[in-house]
Coordinates of C-alpha atoms in Angstrom, one line a residue:
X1 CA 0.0 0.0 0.0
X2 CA 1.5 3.4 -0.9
X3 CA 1.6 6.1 1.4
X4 CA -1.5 8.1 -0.5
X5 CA -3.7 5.0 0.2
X6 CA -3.5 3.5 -3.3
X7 CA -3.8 0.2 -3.9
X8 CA -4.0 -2.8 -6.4
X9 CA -3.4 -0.1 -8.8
X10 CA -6.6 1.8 -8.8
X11 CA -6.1 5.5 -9.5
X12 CA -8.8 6.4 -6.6
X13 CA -7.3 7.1 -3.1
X14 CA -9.8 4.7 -0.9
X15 CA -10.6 6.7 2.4
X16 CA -12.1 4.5 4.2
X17 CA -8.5 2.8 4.4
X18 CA -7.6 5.2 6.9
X19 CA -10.7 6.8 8.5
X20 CA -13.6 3.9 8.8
X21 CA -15.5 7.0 9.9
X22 CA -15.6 9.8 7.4
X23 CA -18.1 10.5 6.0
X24 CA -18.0 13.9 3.8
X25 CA -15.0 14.0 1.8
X26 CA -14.2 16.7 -1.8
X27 CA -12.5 14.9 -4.5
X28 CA -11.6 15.8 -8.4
X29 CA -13.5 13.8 -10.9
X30 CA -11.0 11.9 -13.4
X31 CA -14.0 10.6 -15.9
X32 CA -17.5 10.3 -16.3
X33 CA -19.6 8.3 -18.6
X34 CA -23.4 7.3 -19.1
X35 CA -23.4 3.6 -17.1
X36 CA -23.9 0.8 -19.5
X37 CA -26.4 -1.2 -16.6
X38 CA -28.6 1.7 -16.4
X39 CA -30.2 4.3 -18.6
X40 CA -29.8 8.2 -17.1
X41 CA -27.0 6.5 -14.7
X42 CA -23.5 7.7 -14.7
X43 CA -20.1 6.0 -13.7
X44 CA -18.2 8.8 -12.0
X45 CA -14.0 7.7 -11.3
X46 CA -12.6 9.8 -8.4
X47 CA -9.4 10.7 -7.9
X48 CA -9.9 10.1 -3.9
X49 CA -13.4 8.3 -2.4
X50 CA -15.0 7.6 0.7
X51 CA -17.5 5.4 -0.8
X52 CA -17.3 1.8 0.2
X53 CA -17.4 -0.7 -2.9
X54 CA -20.0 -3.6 -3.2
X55 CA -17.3 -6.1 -2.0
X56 CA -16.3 -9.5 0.8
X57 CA -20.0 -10.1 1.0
X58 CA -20.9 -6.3 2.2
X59 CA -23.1 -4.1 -0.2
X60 CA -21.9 -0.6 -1.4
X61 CA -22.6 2.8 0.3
X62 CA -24.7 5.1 -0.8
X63 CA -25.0 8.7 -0.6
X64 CA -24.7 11.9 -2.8
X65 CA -22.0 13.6 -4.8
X66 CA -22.9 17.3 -4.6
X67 CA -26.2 16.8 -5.8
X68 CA -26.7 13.8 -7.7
X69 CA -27.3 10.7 -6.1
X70 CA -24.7 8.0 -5.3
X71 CA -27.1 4.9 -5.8
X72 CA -24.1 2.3 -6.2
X73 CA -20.7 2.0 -6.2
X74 CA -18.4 -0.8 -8.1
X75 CA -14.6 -1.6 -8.2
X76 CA -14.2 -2.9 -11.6
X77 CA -10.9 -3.7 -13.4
X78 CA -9.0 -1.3 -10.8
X79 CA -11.4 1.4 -11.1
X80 CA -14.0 2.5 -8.5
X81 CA -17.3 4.2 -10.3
X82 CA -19.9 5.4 -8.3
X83 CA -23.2 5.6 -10.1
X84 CA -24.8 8.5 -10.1
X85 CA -28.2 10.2 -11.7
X86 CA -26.7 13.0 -12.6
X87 CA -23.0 14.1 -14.8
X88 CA -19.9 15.4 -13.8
X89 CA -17.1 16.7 -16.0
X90 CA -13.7 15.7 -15.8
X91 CA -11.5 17.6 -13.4
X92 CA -14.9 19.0 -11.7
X93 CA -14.1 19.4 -7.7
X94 CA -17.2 17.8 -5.9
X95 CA -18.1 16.8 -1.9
X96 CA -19.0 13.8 -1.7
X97 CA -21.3 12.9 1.7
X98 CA -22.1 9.1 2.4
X99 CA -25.3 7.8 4.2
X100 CA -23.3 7.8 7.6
X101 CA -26.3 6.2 9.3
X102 CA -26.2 3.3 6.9
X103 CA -22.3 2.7 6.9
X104 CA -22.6 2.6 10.2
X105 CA -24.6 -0.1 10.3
X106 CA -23.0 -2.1 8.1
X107 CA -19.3 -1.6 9.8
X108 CA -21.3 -3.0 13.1
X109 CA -22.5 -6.2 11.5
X110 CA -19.7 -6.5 9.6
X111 CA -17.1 -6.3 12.4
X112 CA -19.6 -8.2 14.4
X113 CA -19.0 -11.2 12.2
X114 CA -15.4 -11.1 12.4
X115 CA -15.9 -11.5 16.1
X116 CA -18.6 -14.4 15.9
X117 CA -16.6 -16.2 13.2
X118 CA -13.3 -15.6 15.2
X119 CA -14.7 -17.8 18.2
X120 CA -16.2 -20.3 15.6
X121 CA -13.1 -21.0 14.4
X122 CA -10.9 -20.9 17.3
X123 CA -13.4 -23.4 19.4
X124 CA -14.5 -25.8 16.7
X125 CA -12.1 -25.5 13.8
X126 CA -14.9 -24.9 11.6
X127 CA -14.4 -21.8 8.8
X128 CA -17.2 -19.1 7.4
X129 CA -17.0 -20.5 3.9
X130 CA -20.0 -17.9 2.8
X131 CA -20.6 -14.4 4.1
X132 CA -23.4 -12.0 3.5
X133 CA -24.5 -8.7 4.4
X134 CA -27.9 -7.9 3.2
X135 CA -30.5 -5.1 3.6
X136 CA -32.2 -6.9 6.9
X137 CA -29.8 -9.6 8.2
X138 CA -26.2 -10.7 8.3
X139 CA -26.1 -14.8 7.0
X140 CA -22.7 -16.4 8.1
X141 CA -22.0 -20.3 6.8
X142 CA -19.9 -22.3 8.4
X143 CA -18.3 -25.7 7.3
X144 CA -19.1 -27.6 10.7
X145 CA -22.3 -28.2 12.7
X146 CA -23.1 -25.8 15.9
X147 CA -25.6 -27.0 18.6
X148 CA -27.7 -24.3 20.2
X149 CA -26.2 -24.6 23.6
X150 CA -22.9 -24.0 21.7
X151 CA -24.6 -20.9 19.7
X152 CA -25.6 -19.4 23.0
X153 CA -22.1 -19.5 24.4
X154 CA -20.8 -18.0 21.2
X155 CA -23.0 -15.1 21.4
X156 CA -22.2 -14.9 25.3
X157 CA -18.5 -14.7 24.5
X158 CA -19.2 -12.7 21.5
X159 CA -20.8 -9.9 23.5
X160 CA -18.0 -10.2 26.1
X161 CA -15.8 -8.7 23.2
X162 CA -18.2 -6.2 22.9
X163 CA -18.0 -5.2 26.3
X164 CA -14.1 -5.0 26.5
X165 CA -14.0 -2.4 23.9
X166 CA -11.0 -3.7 22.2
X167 CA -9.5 -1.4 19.7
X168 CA -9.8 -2.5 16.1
X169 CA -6.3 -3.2 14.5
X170 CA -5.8 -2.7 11.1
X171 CA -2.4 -3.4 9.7
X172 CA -0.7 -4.2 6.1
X173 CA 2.0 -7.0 6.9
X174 CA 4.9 -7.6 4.3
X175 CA 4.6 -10.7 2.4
X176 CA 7.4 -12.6 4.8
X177 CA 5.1 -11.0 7.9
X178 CA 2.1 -12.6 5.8
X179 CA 3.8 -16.0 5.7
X180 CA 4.4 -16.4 9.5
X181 CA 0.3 -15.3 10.2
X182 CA -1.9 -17.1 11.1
X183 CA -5.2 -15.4 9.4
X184 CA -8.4 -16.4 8.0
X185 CA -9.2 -16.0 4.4
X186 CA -11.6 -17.3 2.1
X187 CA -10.3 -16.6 -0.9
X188 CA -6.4 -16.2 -2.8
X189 CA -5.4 -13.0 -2.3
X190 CA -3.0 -11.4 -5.1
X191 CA -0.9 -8.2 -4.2
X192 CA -1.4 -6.4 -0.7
X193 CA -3.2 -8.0 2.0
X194 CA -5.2 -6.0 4.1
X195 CA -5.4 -7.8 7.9
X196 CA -8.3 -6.6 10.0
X197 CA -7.7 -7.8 13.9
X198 CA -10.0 -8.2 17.0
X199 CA -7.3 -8.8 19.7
X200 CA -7.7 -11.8 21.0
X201 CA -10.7 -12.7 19.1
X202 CA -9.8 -13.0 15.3
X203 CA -7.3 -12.2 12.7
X204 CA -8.9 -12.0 9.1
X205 CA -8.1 -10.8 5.9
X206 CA -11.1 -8.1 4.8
X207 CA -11.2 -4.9 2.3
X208 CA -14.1 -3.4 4.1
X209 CA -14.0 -0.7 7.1
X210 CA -15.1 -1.6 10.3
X211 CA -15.6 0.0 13.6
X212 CA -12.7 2.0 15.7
X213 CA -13.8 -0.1 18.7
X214 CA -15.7 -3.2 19.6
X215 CA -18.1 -1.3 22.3
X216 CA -19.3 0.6 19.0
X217 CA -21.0 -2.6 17.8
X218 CA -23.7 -2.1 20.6
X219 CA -24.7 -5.7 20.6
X220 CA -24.3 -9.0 19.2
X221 CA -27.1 -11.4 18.7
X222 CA -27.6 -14.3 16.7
X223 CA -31.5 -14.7 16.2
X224 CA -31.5 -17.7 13.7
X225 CA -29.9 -20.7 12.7
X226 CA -30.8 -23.8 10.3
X227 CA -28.3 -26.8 8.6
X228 CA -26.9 -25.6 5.5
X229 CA -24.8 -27.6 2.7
X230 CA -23.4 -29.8 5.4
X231 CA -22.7 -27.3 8.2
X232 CA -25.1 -24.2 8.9
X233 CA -26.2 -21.0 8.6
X234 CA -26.2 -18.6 11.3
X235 CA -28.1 -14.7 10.9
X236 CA -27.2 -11.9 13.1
X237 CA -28.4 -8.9 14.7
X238 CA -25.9 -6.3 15.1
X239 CA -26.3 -3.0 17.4
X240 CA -29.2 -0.6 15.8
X241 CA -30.8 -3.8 13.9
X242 CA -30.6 -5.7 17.5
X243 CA -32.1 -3.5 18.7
X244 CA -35.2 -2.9 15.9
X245 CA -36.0 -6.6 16.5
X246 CA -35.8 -6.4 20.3
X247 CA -38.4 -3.2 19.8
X248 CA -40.7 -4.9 17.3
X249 CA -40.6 -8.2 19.5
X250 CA -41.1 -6.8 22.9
X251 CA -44.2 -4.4 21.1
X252 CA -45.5 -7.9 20.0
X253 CA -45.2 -9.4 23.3
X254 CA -47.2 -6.4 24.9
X255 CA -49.8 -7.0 22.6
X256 CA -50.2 -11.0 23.0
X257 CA -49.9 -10.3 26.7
X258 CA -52.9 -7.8 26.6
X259 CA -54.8 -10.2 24.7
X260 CA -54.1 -13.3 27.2
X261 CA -54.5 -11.0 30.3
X262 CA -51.2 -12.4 31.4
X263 CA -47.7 -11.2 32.3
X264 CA -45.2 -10.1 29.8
X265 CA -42.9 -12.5 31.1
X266 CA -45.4 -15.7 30.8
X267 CA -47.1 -15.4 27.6
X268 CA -45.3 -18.2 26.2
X269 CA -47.2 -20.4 29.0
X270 CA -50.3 -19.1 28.2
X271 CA -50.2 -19.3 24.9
X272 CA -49.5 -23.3 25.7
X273 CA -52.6 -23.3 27.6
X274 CA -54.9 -21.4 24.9
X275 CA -53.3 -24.2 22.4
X276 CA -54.6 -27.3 24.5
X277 CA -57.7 -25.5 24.9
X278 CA -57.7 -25.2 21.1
X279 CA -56.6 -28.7 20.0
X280 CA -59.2 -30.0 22.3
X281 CA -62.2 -28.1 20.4
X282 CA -60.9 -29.1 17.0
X283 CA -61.0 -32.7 18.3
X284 CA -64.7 -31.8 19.7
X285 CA -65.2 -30.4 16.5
X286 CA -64.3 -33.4 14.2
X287 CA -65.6 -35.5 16.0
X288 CA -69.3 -33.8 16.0
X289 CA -68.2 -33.5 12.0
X290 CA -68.2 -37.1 11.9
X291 CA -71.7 -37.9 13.8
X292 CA -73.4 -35.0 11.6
X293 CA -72.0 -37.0 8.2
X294 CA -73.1 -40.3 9.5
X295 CA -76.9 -38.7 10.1
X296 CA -76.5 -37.1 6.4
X297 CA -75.3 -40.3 5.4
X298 CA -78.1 -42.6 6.3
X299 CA -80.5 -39.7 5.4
X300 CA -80.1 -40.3 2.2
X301 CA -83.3 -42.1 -0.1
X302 CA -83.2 -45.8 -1.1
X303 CA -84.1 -45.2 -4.2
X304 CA -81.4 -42.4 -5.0
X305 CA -78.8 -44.3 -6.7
X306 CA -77.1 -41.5 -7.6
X307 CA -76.3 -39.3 -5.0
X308 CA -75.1 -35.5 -5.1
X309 CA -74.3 -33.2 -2.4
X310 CA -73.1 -30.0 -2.0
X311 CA -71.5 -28.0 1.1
X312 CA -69.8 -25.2 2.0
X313 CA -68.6 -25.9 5.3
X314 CA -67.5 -29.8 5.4
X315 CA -63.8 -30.8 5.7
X316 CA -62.0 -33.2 3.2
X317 CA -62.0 -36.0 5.5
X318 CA -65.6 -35.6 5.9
X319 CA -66.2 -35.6 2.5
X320 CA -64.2 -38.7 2.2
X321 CA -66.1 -40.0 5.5
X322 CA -69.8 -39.7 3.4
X323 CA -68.7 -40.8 0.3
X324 CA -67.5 -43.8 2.1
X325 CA -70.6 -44.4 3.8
X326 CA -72.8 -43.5 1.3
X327 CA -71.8 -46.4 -0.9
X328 CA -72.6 -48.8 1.9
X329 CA -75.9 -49.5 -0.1
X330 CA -76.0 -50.5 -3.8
X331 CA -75.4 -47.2 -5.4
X332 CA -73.7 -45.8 -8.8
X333 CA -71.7 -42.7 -7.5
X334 CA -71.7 -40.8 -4.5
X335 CA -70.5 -36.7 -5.4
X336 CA -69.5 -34.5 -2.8
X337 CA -68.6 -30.6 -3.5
X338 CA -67.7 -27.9 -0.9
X339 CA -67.2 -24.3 -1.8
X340 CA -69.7 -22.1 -3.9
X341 CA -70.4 -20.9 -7.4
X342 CA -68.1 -17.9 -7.5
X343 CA -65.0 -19.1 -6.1
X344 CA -65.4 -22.8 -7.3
X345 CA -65.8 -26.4 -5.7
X346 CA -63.5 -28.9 -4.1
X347 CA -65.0 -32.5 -4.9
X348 CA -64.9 -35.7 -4.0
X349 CA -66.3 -38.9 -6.3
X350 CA -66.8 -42.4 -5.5
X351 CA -68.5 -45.6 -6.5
X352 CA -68.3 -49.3 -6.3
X353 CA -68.9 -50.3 -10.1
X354 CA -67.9 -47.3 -12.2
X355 CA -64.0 -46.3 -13.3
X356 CA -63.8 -42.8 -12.2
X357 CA -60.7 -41.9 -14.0
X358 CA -62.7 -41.8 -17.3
X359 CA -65.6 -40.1 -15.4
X360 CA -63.0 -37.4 -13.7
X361 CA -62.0 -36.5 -17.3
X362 CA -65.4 -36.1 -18.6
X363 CA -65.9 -33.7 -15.2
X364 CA -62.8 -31.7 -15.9
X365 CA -63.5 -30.9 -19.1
X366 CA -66.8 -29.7 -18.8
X367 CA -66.3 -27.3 -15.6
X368 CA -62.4 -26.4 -16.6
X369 CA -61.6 -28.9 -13.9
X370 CA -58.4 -30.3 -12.2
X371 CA -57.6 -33.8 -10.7
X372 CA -58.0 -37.7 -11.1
X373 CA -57.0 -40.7 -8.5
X374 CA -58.2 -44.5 -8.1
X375 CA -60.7 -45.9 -10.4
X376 CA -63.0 -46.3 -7.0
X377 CA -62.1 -42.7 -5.7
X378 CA -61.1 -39.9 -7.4
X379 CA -60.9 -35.9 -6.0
X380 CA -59.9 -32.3 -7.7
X381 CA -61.6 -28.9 -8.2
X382 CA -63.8 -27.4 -10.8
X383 CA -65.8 -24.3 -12.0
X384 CA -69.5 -23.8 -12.5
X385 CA -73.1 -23.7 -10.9
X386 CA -74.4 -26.1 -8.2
X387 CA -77.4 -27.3 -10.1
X388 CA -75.7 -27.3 -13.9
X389 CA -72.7 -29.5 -12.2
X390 CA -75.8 -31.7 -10.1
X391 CA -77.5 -32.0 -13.5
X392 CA -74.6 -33.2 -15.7
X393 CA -73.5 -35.9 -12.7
X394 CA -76.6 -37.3 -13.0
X395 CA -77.2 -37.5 -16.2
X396 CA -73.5 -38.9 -16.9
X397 CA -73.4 -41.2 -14.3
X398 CA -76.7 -43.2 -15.6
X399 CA -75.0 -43.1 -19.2
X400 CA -72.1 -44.9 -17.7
X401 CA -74.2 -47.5 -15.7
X402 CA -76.8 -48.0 -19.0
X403 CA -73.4 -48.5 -21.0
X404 CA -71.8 -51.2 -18.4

């Protein structure tokens, strides 16, 4: 790294090298051109910048350059071009003013995860083989399972480092210094390495600015975590975003406790007890369901060989339960449909001498229908009025039976 703050051999002086925390910087614009990705966009090159690239799983500041707005910024092919709605001509002097709010944000996740992935690696071995910083949530894959006592003693320890208020080192080691490091990496890195250090806690290899100091992060807290390709994937909650979700959870909270009439602290155990309460009505329920079918069922005329009924408040395995039922007794079909004209029927079909597939077919086509099964059963969904679909299953079904 030269002394101006060059590197990698881009002709823009990268700021936030040397002051993660500036935010309103002047610089000379070296070109300007419409961007290719983006009609009315520009790509503005800066002779100094302290706009943070979309780069090492982090998204790019944004901001304003004079007064156009800085909606993007890449590094591509050495050059750093911030994307702007409005032009600039060469050799223009502009201020340049980041969202500050934003970067913040992002240098508290961000150095968050070095911390988190530092104890990761230093307990278990395992390495953050996928990093990403997105609009909501921080994701961090590791190659190794984590149990969720082990999780919770990572975020304990993690938050201890918090607490310390450990300065952030940031150094540029010679490539013999590099050689007797021990750093993580994910990737081959040509040219200068930049080595971003939590004393104590990790050592890592990272192009994007962080905080001064650990207290700055707030709070670390890691609100998720599932299996992923072999190891898992852990989301975080750093400082300001912690504390959004601790807002919007503990506003939740009051309102579930209001409605339960119990204490904040216990709504989880009454929300047990309205579930029992709950699971024991729906097992009321079905169970009155099924006594109500079997009445419906033996309600139903001798003589009606062919039996149709519609419902709009009957559950699938009721529908199932009277078809069954139904076809006790010498019978061609047994049709039940639940839903309405407008929004379309859910049906059922059985019988005891007809093949249904060839009769689901016939149904489908004639009510832009869906669905099929066993020649004895067959269910699916169609479109039309109650008494046109009662007609043609009627008049269908005896076609079939004359025919066999």
């Amino acid at each position: 790294m030269t002394e101006n703050g060059l590197m990698d051999g881009t002709r823009t002086e990268k700021l936030f090298y040397n002051d993660s925390h500036l935010s309103k910087f002047t610089a000379m614009v070296l070109e300007c051109e419409p961007y290719e990705k983006k009609e009315g966009c520009y790509a503005v090159e800066l002779d100094r910048t302290a706009f943070f690239p979309e780069g090492g799983g982090q998204y790019a500041d944004t901001g304003k350059l004079k007064d156009a707005k800085v909606s993007d910024v890449r590094e591509k092919n050495g050059r750093i071009l911030h994307i702007t709605d409005q032009p600039f001509e060469a050799g223009e002097i502009v201020e340049g003013e980041i969202d500050w709010e934003t970067r913040f944000m992002k240098m508290q996740q961000h150095t968050g995860e070095h911390i988190v992935s530092g104890i990761v690696h230093a307990r278990y071995g395992f390495n953050n083989v996928g990093f990403h910083l997105g609009t909501e949530d921080c994701t961090m894959d590791f190659d190794g399972e984590i149990s969720k006592e082990a999780l919770q003693e990572i975020e304990l320890e993690a938050n201890r480092a918090v607490w310390k208020n450990l300065t952030i080192e940031v150094s540029y080691p010679s490539k013999e210094e590099l050689e007797e490091l021990d750093y993580r990496s994910k990737i081959e890195i040509e040219g200068q390495v930049r080595i971003v250090s939590v004393p104590g806690y990790d050592i890592c290899a990272c192009c994007a600015p962080h905080v001064e100091r650990t207290g700055e992060i707030g709070m670390i807290k890691l609100v998720n975590m599932q299996r992923y390709k072999g190891g898992v994937r852990v989301t975080m909650l750093c400082g300001s975003r912690a504390l959004a979700d601790y807002e919007k959870k503990q506003e939740q909270n009051r309102k579930i406790s209001a409605l339960l009439c119990a204490k904040e602290y216990e709504t989880a155990e009454a929300v047990g007890h309205l579930k029992e309460e709950l699971d024991s009505l729906k097992r009321t329920l079905v169970e009155k369901e099924r006594q109500l079918v079997h009445i419906w069922a033996q309600s139903v005329p001798e003589e009606e060989k062919t039996v149709c009924m519609f419902s709009e408040d009957i559950s699938a395995d009721a529908m199932r339960q009277y078809v069954n039922e139904v076809l006790e007794k010498e019978r061609i079909l047994c049709a039940v449909f639940y839903g309405n004209d407008v929004a379309g029927y859910r049906y059922v079909i059985g019988s005891r001498t007809q093949d249904l597939r060839v009769f689901s077919k016939m149904l489908n086509a004639a009510f832009e229908g869906r669905g099929g099964g066993k020649p004895e059963m067959v269910q699916g969904t169609v479109k039309g009025e109650a008494g046109k679909i009662r007609e043609w299953i009627q008049k269908i079904a005896e076609e079939l039976s004359y025919e066999k």
